[in-house]
Short mmCIF file of C-alpha atoms in Angstrom, two decimals:
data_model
loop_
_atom_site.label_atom_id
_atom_site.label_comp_id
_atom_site.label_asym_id
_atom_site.label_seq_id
_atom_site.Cartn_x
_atom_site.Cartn_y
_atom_site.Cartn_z
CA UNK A 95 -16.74 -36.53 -15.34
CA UNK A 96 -17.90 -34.25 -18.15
CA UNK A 97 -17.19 -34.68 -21.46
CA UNK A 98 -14.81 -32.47 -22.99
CA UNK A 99 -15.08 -30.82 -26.24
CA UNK A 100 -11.99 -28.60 -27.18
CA UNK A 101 -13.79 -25.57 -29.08
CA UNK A 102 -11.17 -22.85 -29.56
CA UNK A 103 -13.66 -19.70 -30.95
CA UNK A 104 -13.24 -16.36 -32.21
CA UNK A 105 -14.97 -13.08 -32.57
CA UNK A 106 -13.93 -10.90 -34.45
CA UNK A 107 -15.37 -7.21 -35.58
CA UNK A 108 -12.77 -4.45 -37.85
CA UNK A 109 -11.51 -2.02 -35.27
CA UNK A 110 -9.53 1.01 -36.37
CA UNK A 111 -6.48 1.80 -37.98
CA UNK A 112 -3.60 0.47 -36.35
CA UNK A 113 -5.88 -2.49 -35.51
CA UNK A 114 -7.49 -3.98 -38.28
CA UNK A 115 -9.07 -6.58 -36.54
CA UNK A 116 -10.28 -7.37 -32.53
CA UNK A 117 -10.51 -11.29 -31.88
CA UNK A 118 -11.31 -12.84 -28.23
CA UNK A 119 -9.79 -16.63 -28.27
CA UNK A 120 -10.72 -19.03 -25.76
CA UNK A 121 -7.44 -18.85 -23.55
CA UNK A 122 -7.45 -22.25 -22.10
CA UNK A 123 -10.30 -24.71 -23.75
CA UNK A 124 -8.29 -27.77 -22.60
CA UNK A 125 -9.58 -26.93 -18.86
CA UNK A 126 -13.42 -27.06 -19.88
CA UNK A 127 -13.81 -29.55 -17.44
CA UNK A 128 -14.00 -27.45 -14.69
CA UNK A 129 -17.09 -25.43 -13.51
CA UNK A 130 -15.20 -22.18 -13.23
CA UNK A 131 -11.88 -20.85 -14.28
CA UNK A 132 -10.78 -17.24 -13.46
CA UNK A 133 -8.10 -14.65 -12.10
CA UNK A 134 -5.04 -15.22 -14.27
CA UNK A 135 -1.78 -14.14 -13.80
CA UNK A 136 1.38 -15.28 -15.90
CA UNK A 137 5.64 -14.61 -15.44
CA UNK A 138 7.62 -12.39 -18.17
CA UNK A 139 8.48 -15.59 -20.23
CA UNK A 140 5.19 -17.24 -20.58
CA UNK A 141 6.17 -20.00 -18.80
CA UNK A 142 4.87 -19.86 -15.60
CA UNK A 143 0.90 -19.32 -14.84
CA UNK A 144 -1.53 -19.29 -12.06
CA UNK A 145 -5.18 -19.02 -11.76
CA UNK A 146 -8.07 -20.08 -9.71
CA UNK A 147 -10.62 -22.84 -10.35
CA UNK A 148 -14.16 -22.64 -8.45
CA UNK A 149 -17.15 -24.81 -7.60
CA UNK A 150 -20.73 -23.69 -8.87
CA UNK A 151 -21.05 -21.93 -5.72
CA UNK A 152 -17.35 -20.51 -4.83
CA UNK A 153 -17.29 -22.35 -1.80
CA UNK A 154 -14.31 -23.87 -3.36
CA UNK A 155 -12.16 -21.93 -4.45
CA UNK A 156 -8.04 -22.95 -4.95
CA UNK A 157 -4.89 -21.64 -6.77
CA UNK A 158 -4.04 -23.85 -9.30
CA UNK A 159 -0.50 -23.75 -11.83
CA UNK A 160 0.50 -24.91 -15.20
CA UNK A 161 3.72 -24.55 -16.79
CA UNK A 162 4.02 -24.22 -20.66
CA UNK A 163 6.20 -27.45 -21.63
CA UNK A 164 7.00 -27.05 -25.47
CA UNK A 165 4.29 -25.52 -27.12
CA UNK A 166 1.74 -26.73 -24.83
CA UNK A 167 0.88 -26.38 -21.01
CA UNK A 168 0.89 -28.83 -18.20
CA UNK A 169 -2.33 -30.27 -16.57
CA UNK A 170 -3.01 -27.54 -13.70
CA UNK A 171 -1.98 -28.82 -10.01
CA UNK A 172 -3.56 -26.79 -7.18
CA UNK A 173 -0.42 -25.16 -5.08
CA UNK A 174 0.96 -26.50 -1.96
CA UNK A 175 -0.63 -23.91 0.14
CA UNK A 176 -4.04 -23.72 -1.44
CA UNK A 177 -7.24 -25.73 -0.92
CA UNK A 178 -8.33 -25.29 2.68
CA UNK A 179 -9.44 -21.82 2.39
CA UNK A 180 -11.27 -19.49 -0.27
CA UNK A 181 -7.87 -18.36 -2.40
CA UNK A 182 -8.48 -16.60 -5.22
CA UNK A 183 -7.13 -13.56 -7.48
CA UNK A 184 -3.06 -14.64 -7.53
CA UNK A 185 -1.04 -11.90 -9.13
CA UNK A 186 2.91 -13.11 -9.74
CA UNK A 187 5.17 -10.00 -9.09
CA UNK A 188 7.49 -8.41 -12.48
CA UNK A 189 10.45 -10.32 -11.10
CA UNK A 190 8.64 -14.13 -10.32
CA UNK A 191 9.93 -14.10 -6.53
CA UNK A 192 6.51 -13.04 -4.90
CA UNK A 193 2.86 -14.74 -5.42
CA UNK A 194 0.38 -12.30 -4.82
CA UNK A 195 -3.26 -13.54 -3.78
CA UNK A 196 -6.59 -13.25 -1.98
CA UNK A 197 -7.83 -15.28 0.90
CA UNK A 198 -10.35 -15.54 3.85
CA UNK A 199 -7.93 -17.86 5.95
CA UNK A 200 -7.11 -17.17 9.34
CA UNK A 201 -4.04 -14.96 10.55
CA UNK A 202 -2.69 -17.51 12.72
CA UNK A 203 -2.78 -21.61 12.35
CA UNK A 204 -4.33 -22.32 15.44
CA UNK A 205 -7.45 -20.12 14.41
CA UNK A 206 -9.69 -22.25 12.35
CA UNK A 207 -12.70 -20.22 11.17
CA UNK A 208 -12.23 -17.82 8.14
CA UNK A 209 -11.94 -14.25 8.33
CA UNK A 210 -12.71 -11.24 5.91
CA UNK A 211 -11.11 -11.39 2.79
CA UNK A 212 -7.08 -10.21 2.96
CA UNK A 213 -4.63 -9.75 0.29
CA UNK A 214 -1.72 -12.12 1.58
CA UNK A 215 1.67 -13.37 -0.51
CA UNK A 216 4.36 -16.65 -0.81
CA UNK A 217 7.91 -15.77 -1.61
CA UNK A 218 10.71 -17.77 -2.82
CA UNK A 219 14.52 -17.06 -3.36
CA UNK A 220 14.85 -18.30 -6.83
CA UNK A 221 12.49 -19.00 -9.86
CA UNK A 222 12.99 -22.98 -9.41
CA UNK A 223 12.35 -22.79 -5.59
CA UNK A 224 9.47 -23.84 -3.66
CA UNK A 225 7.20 -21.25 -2.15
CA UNK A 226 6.85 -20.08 1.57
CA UNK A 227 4.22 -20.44 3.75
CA UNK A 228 1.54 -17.92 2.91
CA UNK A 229 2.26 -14.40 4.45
CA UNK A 230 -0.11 -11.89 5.37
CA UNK A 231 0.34 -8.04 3.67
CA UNK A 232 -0.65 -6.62 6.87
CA UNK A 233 -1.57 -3.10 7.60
CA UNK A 234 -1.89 -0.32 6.74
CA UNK A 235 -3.62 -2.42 3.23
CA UNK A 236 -4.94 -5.17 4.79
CA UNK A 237 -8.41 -4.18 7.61
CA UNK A 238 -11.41 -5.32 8.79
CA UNK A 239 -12.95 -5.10 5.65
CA UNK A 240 -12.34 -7.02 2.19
CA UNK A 241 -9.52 -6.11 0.31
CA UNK A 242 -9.20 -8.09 -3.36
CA UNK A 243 -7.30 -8.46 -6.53
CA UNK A 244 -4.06 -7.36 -5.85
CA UNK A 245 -1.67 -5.80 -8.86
CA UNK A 246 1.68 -4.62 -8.63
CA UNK A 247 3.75 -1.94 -10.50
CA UNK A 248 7.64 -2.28 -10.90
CA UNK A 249 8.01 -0.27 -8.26
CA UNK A 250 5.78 -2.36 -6.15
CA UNK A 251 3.37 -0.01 -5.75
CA UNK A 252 0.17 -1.80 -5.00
CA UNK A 253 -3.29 -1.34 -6.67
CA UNK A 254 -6.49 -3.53 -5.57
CA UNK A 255 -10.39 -3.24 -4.76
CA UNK A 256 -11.69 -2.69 -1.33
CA UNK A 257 -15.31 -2.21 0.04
CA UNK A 258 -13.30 0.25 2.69
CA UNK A 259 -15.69 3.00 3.72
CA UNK A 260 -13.41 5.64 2.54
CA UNK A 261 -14.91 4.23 -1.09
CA UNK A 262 -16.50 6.76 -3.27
CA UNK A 263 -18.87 3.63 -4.03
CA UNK A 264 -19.67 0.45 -3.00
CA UNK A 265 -16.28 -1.23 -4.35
CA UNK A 266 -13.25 0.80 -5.53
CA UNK A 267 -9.64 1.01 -6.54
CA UNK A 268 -7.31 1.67 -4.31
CA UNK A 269 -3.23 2.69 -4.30
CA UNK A 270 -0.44 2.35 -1.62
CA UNK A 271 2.79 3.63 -2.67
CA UNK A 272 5.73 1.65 -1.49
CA UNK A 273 8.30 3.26 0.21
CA UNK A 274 11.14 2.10 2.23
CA UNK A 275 10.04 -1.34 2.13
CA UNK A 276 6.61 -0.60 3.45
CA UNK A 277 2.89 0.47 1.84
CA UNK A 278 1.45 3.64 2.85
CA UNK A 279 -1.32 4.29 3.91
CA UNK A 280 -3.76 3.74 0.66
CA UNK A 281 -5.90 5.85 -0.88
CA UNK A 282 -8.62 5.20 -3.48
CA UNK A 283 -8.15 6.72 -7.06
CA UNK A 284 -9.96 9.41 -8.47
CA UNK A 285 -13.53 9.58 -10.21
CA UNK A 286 -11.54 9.54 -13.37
CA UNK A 287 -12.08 5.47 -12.56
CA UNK A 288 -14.30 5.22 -9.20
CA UNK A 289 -17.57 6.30 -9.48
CA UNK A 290 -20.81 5.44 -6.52
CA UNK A 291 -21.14 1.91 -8.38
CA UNK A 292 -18.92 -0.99 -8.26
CA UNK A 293 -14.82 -0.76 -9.46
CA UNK A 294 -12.70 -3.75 -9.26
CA UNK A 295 -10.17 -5.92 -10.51
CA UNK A 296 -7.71 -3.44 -11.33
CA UNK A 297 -4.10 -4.41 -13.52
CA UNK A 298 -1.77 -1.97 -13.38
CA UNK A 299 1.11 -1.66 -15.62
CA UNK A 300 4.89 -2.13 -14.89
CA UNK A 301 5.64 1.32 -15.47
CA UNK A 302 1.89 2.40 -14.45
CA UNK A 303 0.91 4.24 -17.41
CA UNK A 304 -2.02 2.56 -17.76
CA UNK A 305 -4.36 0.95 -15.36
CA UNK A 306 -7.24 -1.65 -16.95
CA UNK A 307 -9.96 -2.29 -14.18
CA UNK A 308 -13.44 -3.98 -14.36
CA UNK A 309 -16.83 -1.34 -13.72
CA UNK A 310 -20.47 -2.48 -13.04
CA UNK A 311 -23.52 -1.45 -14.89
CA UNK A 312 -21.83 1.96 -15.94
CA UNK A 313 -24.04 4.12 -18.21
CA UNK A 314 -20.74 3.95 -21.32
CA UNK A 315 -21.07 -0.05 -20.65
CA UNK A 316 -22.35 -2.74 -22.74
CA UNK A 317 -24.24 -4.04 -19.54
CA UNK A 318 -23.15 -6.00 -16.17
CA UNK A 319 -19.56 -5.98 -16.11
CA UNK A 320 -17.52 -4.18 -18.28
CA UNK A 321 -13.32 -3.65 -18.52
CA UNK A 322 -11.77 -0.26 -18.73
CA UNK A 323 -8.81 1.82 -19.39
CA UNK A 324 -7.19 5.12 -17.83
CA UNK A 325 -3.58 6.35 -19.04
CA UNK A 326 -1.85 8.52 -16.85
CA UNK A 327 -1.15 11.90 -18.04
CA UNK A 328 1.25 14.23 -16.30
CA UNK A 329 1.02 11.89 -13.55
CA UNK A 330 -2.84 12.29 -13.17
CA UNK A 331 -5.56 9.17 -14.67
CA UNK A 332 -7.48 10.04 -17.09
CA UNK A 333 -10.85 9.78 -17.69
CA UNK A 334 -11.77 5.61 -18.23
CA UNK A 335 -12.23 4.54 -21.53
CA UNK A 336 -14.43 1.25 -22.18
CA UNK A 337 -12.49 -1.21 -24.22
CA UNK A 338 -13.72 -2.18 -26.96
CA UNK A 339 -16.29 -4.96 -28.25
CA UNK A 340 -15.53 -8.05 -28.56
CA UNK A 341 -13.48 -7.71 -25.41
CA UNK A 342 -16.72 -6.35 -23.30
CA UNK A 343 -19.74 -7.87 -24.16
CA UNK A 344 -23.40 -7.62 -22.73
CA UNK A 345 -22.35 -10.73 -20.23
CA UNK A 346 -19.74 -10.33 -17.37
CA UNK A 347 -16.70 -9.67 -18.04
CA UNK A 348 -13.63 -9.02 -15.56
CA UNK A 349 -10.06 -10.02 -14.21
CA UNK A 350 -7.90 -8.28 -16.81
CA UNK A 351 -3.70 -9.48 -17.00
CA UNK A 352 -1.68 -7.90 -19.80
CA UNK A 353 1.21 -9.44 -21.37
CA UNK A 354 2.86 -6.86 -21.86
CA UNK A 355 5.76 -8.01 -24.01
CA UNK A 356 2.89 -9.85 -26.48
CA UNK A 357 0.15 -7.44 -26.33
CA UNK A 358 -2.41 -10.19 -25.52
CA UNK A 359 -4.84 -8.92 -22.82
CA UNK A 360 -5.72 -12.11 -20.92
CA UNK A 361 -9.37 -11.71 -18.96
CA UNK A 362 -12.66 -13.37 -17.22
CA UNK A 363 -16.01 -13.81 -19.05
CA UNK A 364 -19.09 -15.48 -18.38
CA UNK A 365 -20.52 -15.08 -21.84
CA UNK A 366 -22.70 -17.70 -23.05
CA UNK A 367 -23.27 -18.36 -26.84
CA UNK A 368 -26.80 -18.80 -28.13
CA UNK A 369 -27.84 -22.38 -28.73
CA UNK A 370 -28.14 -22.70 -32.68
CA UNK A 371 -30.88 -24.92 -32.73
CA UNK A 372 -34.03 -25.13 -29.43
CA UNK A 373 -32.75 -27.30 -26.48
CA UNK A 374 -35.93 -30.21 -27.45
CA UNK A 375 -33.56 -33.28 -26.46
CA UNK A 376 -30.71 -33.80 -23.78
CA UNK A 377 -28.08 -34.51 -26.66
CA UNK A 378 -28.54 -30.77 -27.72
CA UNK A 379 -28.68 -29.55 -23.96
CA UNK A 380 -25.78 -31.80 -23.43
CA UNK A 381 -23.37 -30.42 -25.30
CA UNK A 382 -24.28 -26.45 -24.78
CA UNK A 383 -23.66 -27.32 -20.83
CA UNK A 384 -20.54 -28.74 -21.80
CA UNK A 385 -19.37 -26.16 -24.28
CA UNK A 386 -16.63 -23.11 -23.03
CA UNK A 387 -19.47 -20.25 -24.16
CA UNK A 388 -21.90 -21.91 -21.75
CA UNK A 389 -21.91 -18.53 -18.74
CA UNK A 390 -19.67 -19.81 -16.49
CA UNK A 391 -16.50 -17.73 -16.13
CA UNK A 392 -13.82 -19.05 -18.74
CA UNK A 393 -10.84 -17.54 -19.73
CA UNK A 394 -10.44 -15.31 -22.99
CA UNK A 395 -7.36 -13.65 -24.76
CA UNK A 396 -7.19 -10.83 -27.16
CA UNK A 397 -4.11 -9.22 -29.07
CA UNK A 398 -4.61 -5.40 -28.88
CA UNK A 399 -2.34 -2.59 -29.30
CA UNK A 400 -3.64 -0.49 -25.91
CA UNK A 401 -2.12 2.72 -27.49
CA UNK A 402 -4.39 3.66 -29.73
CA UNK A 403 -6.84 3.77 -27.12
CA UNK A 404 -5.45 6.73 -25.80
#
Protein backbone atom coordinates (compact mmCIF):
# COMPACT_ATOMS: atom_id res chain seq x y z
CA UNK A 1 0.00 0.00 0.00
CA UNK A 2 1.38 3.49 -0.62
CA UNK A 3 1.55 5.98 1.70
CA UNK A 4 -0.75 8.73 1.43
CA UNK A 5 -0.02 12.29 1.78
CA UNK A 6 -3.13 14.63 1.38
CA UNK A 7 -1.49 17.75 -0.50
CA UNK A 8 -4.35 19.96 -1.69
CA UNK A 9 -2.18 22.68 -4.13
CA UNK A 10 -2.87 25.68 -6.00
CA UNK A 11 -1.70 27.72 -8.89
CA UNK A 12 -2.63 30.60 -9.33
CA UNK A 13 -1.63 33.52 -12.05
CA UNK A 14 -4.06 37.20 -12.31
CA UNK A 15 -6.29 36.64 -15.29
CA UNK A 16 -8.44 39.48 -16.56
CA UNK A 17 -11.12 41.52 -15.48
CA UNK A 18 -14.03 39.70 -14.50
CA UNK A 19 -11.53 37.09 -13.23
CA UNK A 20 -9.09 38.31 -10.99
CA UNK A 21 -7.54 35.25 -10.30
CA UNK A 22 -7.18 31.43 -12.16
CA UNK A 23 -6.44 28.61 -9.46
CA UNK A 24 -6.26 24.69 -10.41
CA UNK A 25 -7.05 22.66 -6.96
CA UNK A 26 -6.34 19.15 -6.65
CA UNK A 27 -10.02 17.77 -7.08
CA UNK A 28 -9.76 14.62 -5.16
CA UNK A 29 -6.23 14.27 -3.10
CA UNK A 30 -7.89 11.75 -0.73
CA UNK A 31 -7.68 9.09 -3.76
CA UNK A 32 -3.74 9.48 -4.18
CA UNK A 33 -3.51 6.03 -3.61
CA UNK A 34 -4.34 5.00 -6.82
CA UNK A 35 -2.01 4.93 -9.92
CA UNK A 36 -4.45 6.76 -12.13
CA UNK A 37 -7.61 8.70 -11.71
CA UNK A 38 -9.48 10.23 -14.72
CA UNK A 39 -12.80 10.89 -16.77
CA UNK A 40 -15.13 12.60 -14.30
CA UNK A 41 -18.54 13.15 -14.51
CA UNK A 42 -20.88 14.48 -11.60
CA UNK A 43 -25.18 14.90 -11.21
CA UNK A 44 -26.81 18.58 -10.96
CA UNK A 45 -26.59 18.48 -7.07
CA UNK A 46 -23.08 17.49 -6.47
CA UNK A 47 -23.95 14.54 -4.96
CA UNK A 48 -23.49 11.91 -7.16
CA UNK A 49 -19.97 11.24 -9.09
CA UNK A 50 -18.30 8.78 -11.29
CA UNK A 51 -14.92 8.35 -12.67
CA UNK A 52 -12.46 5.80 -13.72
CA UNK A 53 -9.40 4.48 -11.88
CA UNK A 54 -6.49 2.72 -14.05
CA UNK A 55 -3.46 0.50 -13.61
CA UNK A 56 0.08 1.84 -14.80
CA UNK A 57 -0.66 0.29 -17.99
CA UNK A 58 -4.66 0.74 -18.58
CA UNK A 59 -5.11 -2.78 -18.72
CA UNK A 60 -7.32 -2.11 -15.86
CA UNK A 61 -9.47 0.10 -16.22
CA UNK A 62 -13.11 0.29 -14.00
CA UNK A 63 -15.92 2.82 -13.19
CA UNK A 64 -15.75 3.67 -9.83
CA UNK A 65 -18.57 6.10 -7.58
CA UNK A 66 -18.53 8.25 -4.56
CA UNK A 67 -21.30 10.04 -3.10
CA UNK A 68 -20.74 13.40 -1.19
CA UNK A 69 -22.04 12.51 2.50
CA UNK A 70 -21.97 15.93 4.47
CA UNK A 71 -19.25 17.90 3.40
CA UNK A 72 -17.14 15.10 2.42
CA UNK A 73 -17.27 12.13 -0.16
CA UNK A 74 -17.52 8.44 0.29
CA UNK A 75 -14.58 5.98 -0.33
CA UNK A 76 -15.07 5.18 -4.25
CA UNK A 77 -16.71 1.55 -4.93
CA UNK A 78 -16.21 0.29 -8.50
CA UNK A 79 -19.99 -0.18 -10.07
CA UNK A 80 -21.81 -3.34 -10.30
CA UNK A 81 -21.22 -3.69 -13.93
CA UNK A 82 -17.63 -2.62 -14.18
CA UNK A 83 -14.34 -4.51 -13.74
CA UNK A 84 -14.22 -7.27 -16.33
CA UNK A 85 -13.69 -5.12 -19.24
CA UNK A 86 -11.72 -1.79 -20.16
CA UNK A 87 -14.67 0.90 -18.98
CA UNK A 88 -13.72 4.15 -19.03
CA UNK A 89 -15.01 7.87 -19.86
CA UNK A 90 -18.71 7.67 -17.85
CA UNK A 91 -20.74 10.74 -18.61
CA UNK A 92 -24.16 10.91 -16.23
CA UNK A 93 -27.01 12.39 -18.43
CA UNK A 94 -28.71 16.28 -17.23
CA UNK A 95 -31.53 14.33 -15.64
CA UNK A 96 -29.33 11.32 -13.52
CA UNK A 97 -31.46 8.39 -15.23
CA UNK A 98 -28.75 7.37 -17.90
CA UNK A 99 -24.85 6.45 -17.27
CA UNK A 100 -23.04 7.15 -20.22
CA UNK A 101 -19.59 5.25 -20.79
CA UNK A 102 -16.87 3.65 -22.91
CA UNK A 103 -16.01 0.02 -23.19
CA UNK A 104 -14.25 -2.75 -25.27
CA UNK A 105 -16.66 -5.56 -23.89
CA UNK A 106 -18.36 -7.83 -26.04
CA UNK A 107 -21.96 -7.25 -27.60
CA UNK A 108 -23.32 -10.35 -26.37
CA UNK A 109 -22.44 -12.44 -22.93
CA UNK A 110 -21.56 -15.50 -24.46
CA UNK A 111 -18.71 -13.67 -26.52
CA UNK A 112 -15.72 -13.46 -24.33
CA UNK A 113 -12.92 -11.60 -26.14
CA UNK A 114 -13.06 -7.72 -26.29
CA UNK A 115 -14.01 -5.77 -29.16
CA UNK A 116 -13.22 -2.14 -30.46
CA UNK A 117 -13.99 0.44 -28.22
CA UNK A 118 -18.09 1.37 -28.13
CA UNK A 119 -19.88 4.03 -26.38
CA UNK A 120 -22.56 1.88 -24.39
CA UNK A 121 -25.10 3.17 -21.33
CA UNK A 122 -27.03 1.76 -17.81
CA UNK A 123 -30.39 3.25 -17.11
CA UNK A 124 -32.44 3.33 -14.09
CA UNK A 125 -36.08 4.54 -13.31
CA UNK A 126 -35.36 6.65 -10.36
CA UNK A 127 -32.27 8.48 -8.83
CA UNK A 128 -32.17 5.86 -5.76
CA UNK A 129 -32.49 2.82 -8.15
CA UNK A 130 -30.01 0.37 -9.15
CA UNK A 131 -28.64 0.45 -12.65
CA UNK A 132 -29.39 -1.92 -15.69
CA UNK A 133 -27.32 -4.14 -17.29
CA UNK A 134 -24.99 -2.26 -19.59
CA UNK A 135 -26.65 -1.39 -23.03
CA UNK A 136 -25.03 -0.90 -26.18
CA UNK A 137 -25.73 2.75 -28.19
CA UNK A 138 -25.78 0.90 -31.32
CA UNK A 139 -25.68 2.26 -34.77
CA UNK A 140 -25.65 4.54 -36.61
CA UNK A 141 -22.81 6.00 -33.53
CA UNK A 142 -21.43 3.02 -32.54
CA UNK A 143 -18.95 0.98 -35.81
CA UNK A 144 -16.17 -0.91 -36.36
CA UNK A 145 -13.99 1.61 -35.27
CA UNK A 146 -13.43 3.35 -31.71
CA UNK A 147 -15.85 5.67 -30.65
CA UNK A 148 -14.94 7.52 -27.00
CA UNK A 149 -15.95 10.04 -24.47
CA UNK A 150 -19.40 10.43 -24.83
CA UNK A 151 -21.26 14.00 -23.78
CA UNK A 152 -24.71 14.82 -23.92
CA UNK A 153 -26.72 18.08 -24.48
CA UNK A 154 -30.29 18.57 -22.92
CA UNK A 155 -31.60 17.63 -25.84
CA UNK A 156 -29.61 14.50 -25.92
CA UNK A 157 -27.81 15.32 -28.68
CA UNK A 158 -24.61 13.37 -28.54
CA UNK A 159 -20.99 14.66 -28.96
CA UNK A 160 -17.80 12.20 -28.70
CA UNK A 161 -14.32 11.35 -30.44
CA UNK A 162 -13.97 8.77 -33.08
CA UNK A 163 -10.91 7.60 -35.20
CA UNK A 164 -13.89 7.08 -38.03
CA UNK A 165 -12.32 7.61 -41.44
CA UNK A 166 -14.67 10.31 -42.27
CA UNK A 167 -12.15 12.29 -39.60
CA UNK A 168 -10.55 15.38 -40.89
CA UNK A 169 -7.56 13.95 -38.64
CA UNK A 170 -6.49 11.19 -36.89
CA UNK A 171 -9.12 11.63 -33.88
CA UNK A 172 -12.10 14.04 -34.03
CA UNK A 173 -15.35 15.32 -32.65
CA UNK A 174 -18.22 14.12 -33.74
CA UNK A 175 -22.29 15.09 -33.44
CA UNK A 176 -25.53 12.99 -33.83
CA UNK A 177 -28.60 14.88 -33.39
CA UNK A 178 -31.35 13.06 -31.64
CA UNK A 179 -34.48 12.86 -33.13
CA UNK A 180 -37.48 10.82 -32.51
CA UNK A 181 -35.81 8.80 -30.02
CA UNK A 182 -32.96 7.84 -32.27
CA UNK A 183 -29.21 9.42 -33.28
CA UNK A 184 -28.62 10.29 -36.74
CA UNK A 185 -26.33 9.55 -38.59
CA UNK A 186 -23.14 11.64 -37.08
CA UNK A 187 -21.09 13.90 -38.52
CA UNK A 188 -17.76 15.38 -37.36
CA UNK A 189 -17.64 19.20 -36.51
CA UNK A 190 -16.04 21.74 -38.39
CA UNK A 191 -12.25 22.90 -38.58
CA UNK A 192 -13.41 25.62 -36.29
CA UNK A 193 -12.37 22.56 -33.63
CA UNK A 194 -10.99 19.48 -35.86
CA UNK A 195 -7.99 20.03 -37.47
CA UNK A 196 -5.44 16.83 -39.28
CA UNK A 197 -4.07 16.26 -35.56
CA UNK A 198 -5.73 14.68 -32.70
CA UNK A 199 -9.40 16.18 -31.11
CA UNK A 200 -10.96 14.48 -28.25
CA UNK A 201 -12.72 14.47 -25.15
CA UNK A 202 -15.30 16.80 -26.00
CA UNK A 203 -18.08 18.35 -23.05
CA UNK A 204 -20.75 19.87 -24.43
CA UNK A 205 -23.04 22.13 -22.67
CA UNK A 206 -26.75 21.63 -21.64
CA UNK A 207 -27.92 24.16 -23.87
CA UNK A 208 -24.76 23.61 -26.31
CA UNK A 209 -23.45 26.98 -26.46
CA UNK A 210 -20.27 26.02 -25.74
CA UNK A 211 -18.32 22.93 -26.40
CA UNK A 212 -14.74 22.43 -24.26
CA UNK A 213 -12.68 19.56 -26.00
CA UNK A 214 -9.02 18.40 -25.52
CA UNK A 215 -6.38 19.10 -28.90
CA UNK A 216 -2.85 17.54 -29.36
CA UNK A 217 0.32 19.35 -30.04
CA UNK A 218 -1.65 22.34 -31.72
CA UNK A 219 0.63 25.22 -32.83
CA UNK A 220 -1.76 27.95 -30.10
CA UNK A 221 -0.91 25.06 -27.36
CA UNK A 222 1.26 25.07 -24.46
CA UNK A 223 2.55 21.54 -25.67
CA UNK A 224 1.05 17.79 -25.62
CA UNK A 225 -2.40 18.08 -24.67
CA UNK A 226 -4.16 21.07 -24.38
CA UNK A 227 -8.21 21.97 -23.51
CA UNK A 228 -10.23 24.25 -25.67
CA UNK A 229 -13.26 26.27 -26.15
CA UNK A 230 -15.75 27.08 -29.17
CA UNK A 231 -19.13 29.11 -28.50
CA UNK A 232 -21.68 28.76 -30.93
CA UNK A 233 -22.65 31.75 -32.79
CA UNK A 234 -25.76 31.92 -34.91
CA UNK A 235 -25.78 28.31 -34.60
CA UNK A 236 -22.25 27.87 -36.19
CA UNK A 237 -18.76 27.02 -33.64
CA UNK A 238 -16.50 29.31 -33.56
CA UNK A 239 -13.09 29.32 -33.97
CA UNK A 240 -11.36 27.25 -30.61
CA UNK A 241 -9.96 29.26 -28.11
CA UNK A 242 -7.13 27.67 -25.74
CA UNK A 243 -8.08 28.08 -22.15
CA UNK A 244 -6.10 29.61 -20.24
CA UNK A 245 -2.85 28.81 -18.04
CA UNK A 246 -2.97 27.33 -15.21
CA UNK A 247 -5.74 25.17 -16.61
CA UNK A 248 -3.37 23.96 -19.73
CA UNK A 249 -0.02 23.48 -18.88
CA UNK A 250 3.10 22.13 -20.87
CA UNK A 251 2.05 18.40 -19.44
CA UNK A 252 -1.18 16.56 -20.58
CA UNK A 253 -4.05 17.77 -19.91
CA UNK A 254 -7.68 16.43 -20.92
CA UNK A 255 -11.24 15.09 -19.86
CA UNK A 256 -12.99 18.41 -19.25
CA UNK A 257 -16.76 18.26 -17.03
CA UNK A 258 -18.31 21.64 -16.22
CA UNK A 259 -20.44 22.28 -13.35
CA UNK A 260 -22.35 24.34 -14.69
CA UNK A 261 -24.41 25.68 -11.81
CA UNK A 262 -20.77 26.34 -9.81
CA UNK A 263 -18.60 27.36 -12.57
CA UNK A 264 -15.87 24.86 -11.52
CA UNK A 265 -14.40 23.19 -14.66
CA UNK A 266 -13.45 19.71 -13.38
CA UNK A 267 -10.49 18.02 -15.77
CA UNK A 268 -7.47 15.34 -16.30
CA UNK A 269 -3.76 16.25 -15.88
CA UNK A 270 -0.68 14.45 -15.76
CA UNK A 271 1.43 17.35 -14.61
CA UNK A 272 4.25 16.60 -12.48
CA UNK A 273 5.80 19.23 -10.07
CA UNK A 274 9.56 19.69 -10.00
CA UNK A 275 11.31 18.00 -7.11
CA UNK A 276 12.59 20.99 -4.82
CA UNK A 277 15.60 19.48 -3.77
CA UNK A 278 17.88 16.39 -6.25
CA UNK A 279 16.34 12.87 -5.76
CA UNK A 280 20.11 11.66 -3.80
CA UNK A 281 18.14 9.31 -1.24
CA UNK A 282 14.87 7.10 -1.48
CA UNK A 283 13.15 9.27 1.36
CA UNK A 284 13.20 12.25 -1.17
CA UNK A 285 12.24 9.90 -4.20
CA UNK A 286 9.73 8.44 -1.89
CA UNK A 287 7.63 10.98 -1.33
CA UNK A 288 7.68 12.79 -5.02
CA UNK A 289 6.32 9.14 -6.29
CA UNK A 290 3.81 9.39 -3.77
CA UNK A 291 2.83 13.00 -4.16
CA UNK A 292 -0.62 14.02 -6.51
CA UNK A 293 1.87 16.33 -8.96
CA UNK A 294 3.91 13.19 -9.61
CA UNK A 295 2.63 12.71 -13.92
CA UNK A 296 0.18 10.36 -13.49
CA UNK A 297 -3.29 11.57 -14.47
CA UNK A 298 -5.01 13.17 -11.27
CA UNK A 299 -7.89 15.13 -11.12
CA UNK A 300 -7.90 19.09 -11.03
CA UNK A 301 -10.72 21.78 -10.55
CA UNK A 302 -10.80 25.37 -11.45
CA UNK A 303 -13.57 28.14 -10.85
CA UNK A 304 -13.80 30.15 -14.13
CA UNK A 305 -16.36 32.34 -15.52
CA UNK A 306 -16.28 30.69 -19.37
CA UNK A 307 -17.92 33.97 -20.66
CA UNK A 308 -15.39 36.12 -20.83
CA UNK A 309 -13.67 33.84 -23.00
CA UNK A 310 -15.82 34.62 -25.68
Amino acid sequence: MKTKILIVFFISVFFVSGQETLSVAAAFPQFIEFDKVRDFTMNQLGTEAYFSIQSQTEEISVITVVHKEAASWSQPKIVPFSGTYRDFEPFLSPDGLRLYFVSNRPLHDSISEPKDFDIWYVERSEKSKEWSKPINLGSPVNTEHNEFYPSLAENGNLYFTSDSPQAIGQDDIFFSEYIDGKYSQPITLSKSINSEGFEYNAYISKNESYLIFGGYNREDGKGSGDLYISFKVNDKWAKAKPLPIPINSKYMDYCPFMDEENHILYFTSRRSKNPESPMTHLGALKEFLNSYQNGNSRLYKAKINLSILK
